[in-house]
Structures are given as C-alpha cells and as structure tokens.
C-alpha cells in the first residue's frame, strides 16, 4: 500500500526566509507525486507535480520540489516566503497521475512570522 | 485551469436524517470524480471513485450503503450521507479529473447534531 509522511506538523518561518517542507513516500512502483496548498475556505490548489523526467520540478508561486528516488523524498522548497504563503500544505502520491485517487500526507501547517 | 464547485458549503443536520452534497465541474467534463473526507487537523482520505454512468468504487472501510454516490452526468456527482450520525461530521471534498490531473472543490462542512 502506498503512504505519504510529512514529518513536520507545523513550521514557522520568517517572511523573506527560505522554506523547505519535507515529504517521504512509500510506493511500489514509479510514483506520481504532488504538492497541494489548502487555504481556509478554498479548495486544494496544485502547486506542482512530478510524473517523470527532470527530478527538479518548478511550480506556481515560486515553489519547486525535487524528487529523490534513493531517499523516497519529494521535498518542497521556496527561496523566499511571503506572508500570503501561510497555509496548509499537502504532499500526495497517486498510482496513475490524476487518474486514480490520491493518498495524502497529514499536511504541514506553515506559519509566517513578520 | 478547471473549476469544481460544491454545494452546500456547509450543512447542519439532525442525527438520523440524510444529507446530499453536490459536486459540479463547471467548465469541463469529468468522467471520473473522487470523494475525500478530511477530519480536523488531519489528512484527506479517499472515500470513493465515482465514474459517470456506472457504480462508484469504494475504498476499504467505507460503507457504500451509508455514503451513496451518484454520477449521473459528466458534470455532476452527488454524495448522500444516509442516516447521518455525529461521527459522520467531517469536511467532504470532491475532485474532478481532467487531463490526468485532479481539480478540487472547496469542500462541504457537515455537522450532525
């Protein structure tokens, strides 16, 4: 069975500082990996996804993530966070890209300090 | 992008009643829609996969007779929570599949008294 672990429940970062959110997955085959952001009252928004190819993936809002098969990781990074980045972030894995239901991590709550 | 709506955004009902939640893809046709459940401070858990014109596929541990799913058209899937109880209180989120990507609705908060 596939699973996703986000080890950090909460992360606090100062505005303008860099950010890295951790994600580890367990999956038997080549995984389809996603990062979503959830803001209060809004639906989940896709930040980026990895299906194949270049292991460094660029997403929206200045986010990027790197797929490391040897570490079963897909960490999300941003060089300089903005107050508007405060939200809940979910890492997810799927068997067939978006064609199958996704398995989500428990999420990381990002707090931005002024 | 693609837009998915849910109605209602929140609902409060009495124990023992049934509640229907609608999920609509507004600007695309979704052959497949998914229903998730999210408990407070928890992850999203896949409940079922809804395919237009056929029976839904439920995940292990999800009662199909309690959570009735109907996907009657390419833009509408409904989730009916039958004989709701307080333990069914949760945040229900749907998504529609388009081009190998899932687009999520804003969710429906169900509170059962």
mmCIF file of N, CA and C in Angstrom, chain A residues 14-59:
data_model
loop_
_atom_site.group_PDB
_atom_site.id
_atom_site.type_symbol
_atom_site.label_atom_id
_atom_site.label_comp_id
_atom_site.label_asym_id
_atom_site.label_seq_id
_atom_site.Cartn_x
_atom_site.Cartn_y
_atom_site.Cartn_z
ATOM 1 N N UNK A 14 10.228 33.012 9.026
ATOM 2 C CA UNK A 14 10.144 34.474 8.918
ATOM 3 C C UNK A 14 9.929 34.872 7.467
ATOM 4 N N UNK A 15 9.171 35.931 7.285
ATOM 5 C CA UNK A 15 8.934 36.408 5.925
ATOM 6 C C UNK A 15 10.250 36.760 5.262
ATOM 7 N N UNK A 16 10.423 36.294 4.035
ATOM 8 C CA UNK A 16 11.656 36.527 3.302
ATOM 9 C C UNK A 16 12.673 35.411 3.438
ATOM 10 N N UNK A 17 12.474 34.549 4.409
ATOM 11 C CA UNK A 17 13.394 33.431 4.611
ATOM 12 C C UNK A 17 13.051 32.294 3.652
ATOM 13 N N UNK A 18 13.973 31.349 3.546
ATOM 14 C CA UNK A 18 13.745 30.197 2.672
ATOM 15 C C UNK A 18 12.916 29.145 3.414
ATOM 16 N N UNK A 19 12.336 28.260 2.614
ATOM 17 C CA UNK A 19 11.423 27.256 3.164
ATOM 18 C C UNK A 19 11.709 25.900 2.552
ATOM 19 N N UNK A 20 11.636 24.873 3.382
ATOM 20 C CA UNK A 20 11.648 23.510 2.855
ATOM 21 C C UNK A 20 10.658 22.684 3.663
ATOM 22 N N UNK A 21 9.717 22.091 2.980
ATOM 23 C CA UNK A 21 8.740 21.192 3.595
ATOM 24 C C UNK A 21 9.065 19.767 3.152
ATOM 25 N N UNK A 22 9.119 18.885 4.134
ATOM 26 C CA UNK A 22 9.550 17.530 3.849
ATOM 27 C C UNK A 22 8.390 16.594 3.511
ATOM 28 N N UNK A 23 8.680 15.673 2.621
ATOM 29 C CA UNK A 23 7.696 14.667 2.223
ATOM 30 C C UNK A 23 8.434 13.386 1.886
ATOM 31 N N UNK A 24 8.037 12.296 2.510
ATOM 32 C CA UNK A 24 8.556 10.981 2.167
ATOM 33 C C UNK A 24 7.399 10.089 1.765
ATOM 34 N N UNK A 25 7.626 9.249 0.802
ATOM 35 C CA UNK A 25 6.549 8.407 0.305
ATOM 36 C C UNK A 25 6.976 6.947 0.327
ATOM 37 N N UNK A 26 5.972 6.102 0.307
ATOM 38 C CA UNK A 26 6.200 4.680 0.160
ATOM 39 C C UNK A 26 5.305 4.201 -0.968
ATOM 40 N N UNK A 27 5.931 3.664 -1.996
ATOM 41 C CA UNK A 27 5.153 3.221 -3.154
ATOM 42 C C UNK A 27 5.948 2.193 -3.915
ATOM 43 N N UNK A 28 5.288 1.171 -4.397
ATOM 44 C CA UNK A 28 5.981 0.040 -5.008
ATOM 45 C C UNK A 28 6.512 0.288 -6.399
ATOM 46 N N UNK A 29 5.907 1.214 -7.108
ATOM 47 C CA UNK A 29 6.325 1.467 -8.495
ATOM 48 C C UNK A 29 6.768 2.922 -8.625
ATOM 49 N N UNK A 30 6.898 3.378 -9.834
ATOM 50 C CA UNK A 30 7.241 4.785 -10.033
ATOM 51 C C UNK A 30 6.082 5.655 -9.591
ATOM 52 N N UNK A 31 6.334 6.523 -8.648
ATOM 53 C CA UNK A 31 5.222 7.293 -8.097
ATOM 54 C C UNK A 31 4.890 8.536 -8.917
ATOM 55 N N UNK A 32 3.633 8.912 -8.860
ATOM 56 C CA UNK A 32 3.216 10.224 -9.332
ATOM 57 C C UNK A 32 3.065 11.062 -8.065
ATOM 58 N N UNK A 33 3.784 12.152 -7.975
ATOM 59 C CA UNK A 33 3.856 12.934 -6.748
ATOM 60 C C UNK A 33 3.318 14.342 -6.947
ATOM 61 N N UNK A 34 2.659 14.836 -5.908
ATOM 62 C CA UNK A 34 2.006 16.134 -5.983
ATOM 63 C C UNK A 34 2.240 16.911 -4.697
ATOM 64 N N UNK A 35 2.226 18.227 -4.821
ATOM 65 C CA UNK A 35 2.129 19.121 -3.683
ATOM 66 C C UNK A 35 0.923 20.033 -3.911
ATOM 67 N N UNK A 36 0.065 20.088 -2.868
ATOM 68 C CA UNK A 36 -1.102 20.953 -2.895
ATOM 69 C C UNK A 36 -1.037 21.930 -1.725
ATOM 70 N N UNK A 37 -1.693 23.081 -1.913
ATOM 71 C CA UNK A 37 -1.837 24.041 -0.835
ATOM 72 C C UNK A 37 -3.320 24.236 -0.563
ATOM 73 N N UNK A 38 -3.666 24.306 0.708
ATOM 74 C CA UNK A 38 -5.065 24.494 1.107
ATOM 75 C C UNK A 38 -5.160 25.718 1.998
ATOM 76 N N UNK A 39 -5.909 26.699 1.549
ATOM 77 C CA UNK A 39 -6.153 27.899 2.348
ATOM 78 C C UNK A 39 -7.582 27.836 2.863
ATOM 79 N N UNK A 40 -7.850 28.458 4.000
ATOM 80 C CA UNK A 40 -9.198 28.410 4.571
ATOM 81 C C UNK A 40 -10.252 28.866 3.561
ATOM 82 N N UNK A 41 -11.300 28.065 3.421
ATOM 83 C CA UNK A 41 -12.387 28.430 2.528
ATOM 84 C C UNK A 41 -12.096 28.207 1.056
ATOM 85 N N UNK A 42 -10.916 27.691 0.759
ATOM 86 C CA UNK A 42 -10.558 27.480 -0.646
ATOM 87 C C UNK A 42 -10.308 25.996 -0.881
ATOM 88 N N UNK A 43 -10.466 25.597 -2.117
ATOM 89 C CA UNK A 43 -10.158 24.225 -2.471
ATOM 90 C C UNK A 43 -8.662 24.009 -2.533
ATOM 91 N N UNK A 44 -8.291 22.763 -2.579
ATOM 92 C CA UNK A 44 -6.883 22.427 -2.744
ATOM 93 C C UNK A 44 -6.392 22.934 -4.089
ATOM 94 N N UNK A 45 -5.234 23.585 -4.053
ATOM 95 C CA UNK A 45 -4.652 24.091 -5.290
ATOM 96 C C UNK A 45 -3.350 23.356 -5.555
ATOM 97 N N UNK A 46 -3.186 22.894 -6.777
ATOM 98 C CA UNK A 46 -1.982 22.185 -7.142
ATOM 99 C C UNK A 46 -0.821 23.152 -7.291
ATOM 100 N N UNK A 47 0.263 22.883 -6.559
ATOM 101 C CA UNK A 47 1.472 23.700 -6.677
ATOM 102 C C UNK A 47 2.390 23.154 -7.760
ATOM 103 N N UNK A 48 2.566 21.848 -7.762
ATOM 104 C CA UNK A 48 3.419 21.210 -8.754
ATOM 105 C C UNK A 48 3.223 19.713 -8.690
ATOM 106 N N UNK A 49 3.753 19.043 -9.705
ATOM 107 C CA UNK A 49 3.625 17.590 -9.777
ATOM 108 C C UNK A 49 4.848 17.009 -10.461
ATOM 109 N N UNK A 50 5.116 15.763 -10.124
ATOM 110 C CA UNK A 50 6.189 15.024 -10.773
ATOM 111 C C UNK A 50 5.622 13.720 -11.310
ATOM 112 N N UNK A 51 5.807 13.513 -12.608
ATOM 113 C CA UNK A 51 5.411 12.258 -13.215
ATOM 114 C C UNK A 51 6.637 11.490 -13.702
ATOM 115 N N UNK A 52 7.546 12.206 -14.370
ATOM 116 C CA UNK A 52 8.755 11.580 -14.891
ATOM 117 C C UNK A 52 9.675 12.700 -15.367
ATOM 118 N N UNK A 53 10.867 12.311 -15.806
ATOM 119 C CA UNK A 53 11.781 13.284 -16.383
ATOM 120 C C UNK A 53 12.618 13.997 -15.353
ATOM 121 N N UNK A 54 12.854 15.269 -15.580
ATOM 122 C CA UNK A 54 13.695 16.084 -14.710
ATOM 123 C C UNK A 54 13.207 15.999 -13.270
ATOM 124 N N UNK A 55 14.109 15.659 -12.378
ATOM 125 C CA UNK A 55 13.702 15.440 -10.989
ATOM 126 C C UNK A 55 13.474 16.734 -10.218
ATOM 127 N N UNK A 56 13.887 17.853 -10.763
ATOM 128 C CA UNK A 56 13.618 19.151 -10.152
ATOM 129 C C UNK A 56 12.438 19.764 -10.883
ATOM 130 N N UNK A 57 11.374 19.956 -10.154
ATOM 131 C CA UNK A 57 10.122 20.398 -10.760
ATOM 132 C C UNK A 57 9.801 21.822 -10.310
ATOM 133 N N UNK A 58 9.462 22.641 -11.245
ATOM 134 C CA UNK A 58 9.066 24.018 -10.934
ATOM 135 C C UNK A 58 7.543 24.103 -10.888
ATOM 136 N N UNK A 59 7.051 24.866 -9.938
ATOM 137 C CA UNK A 59 5.621 25.017 -9.808
ATOM 138 C C UNK A 59 5.191 26.464 -9.809
#
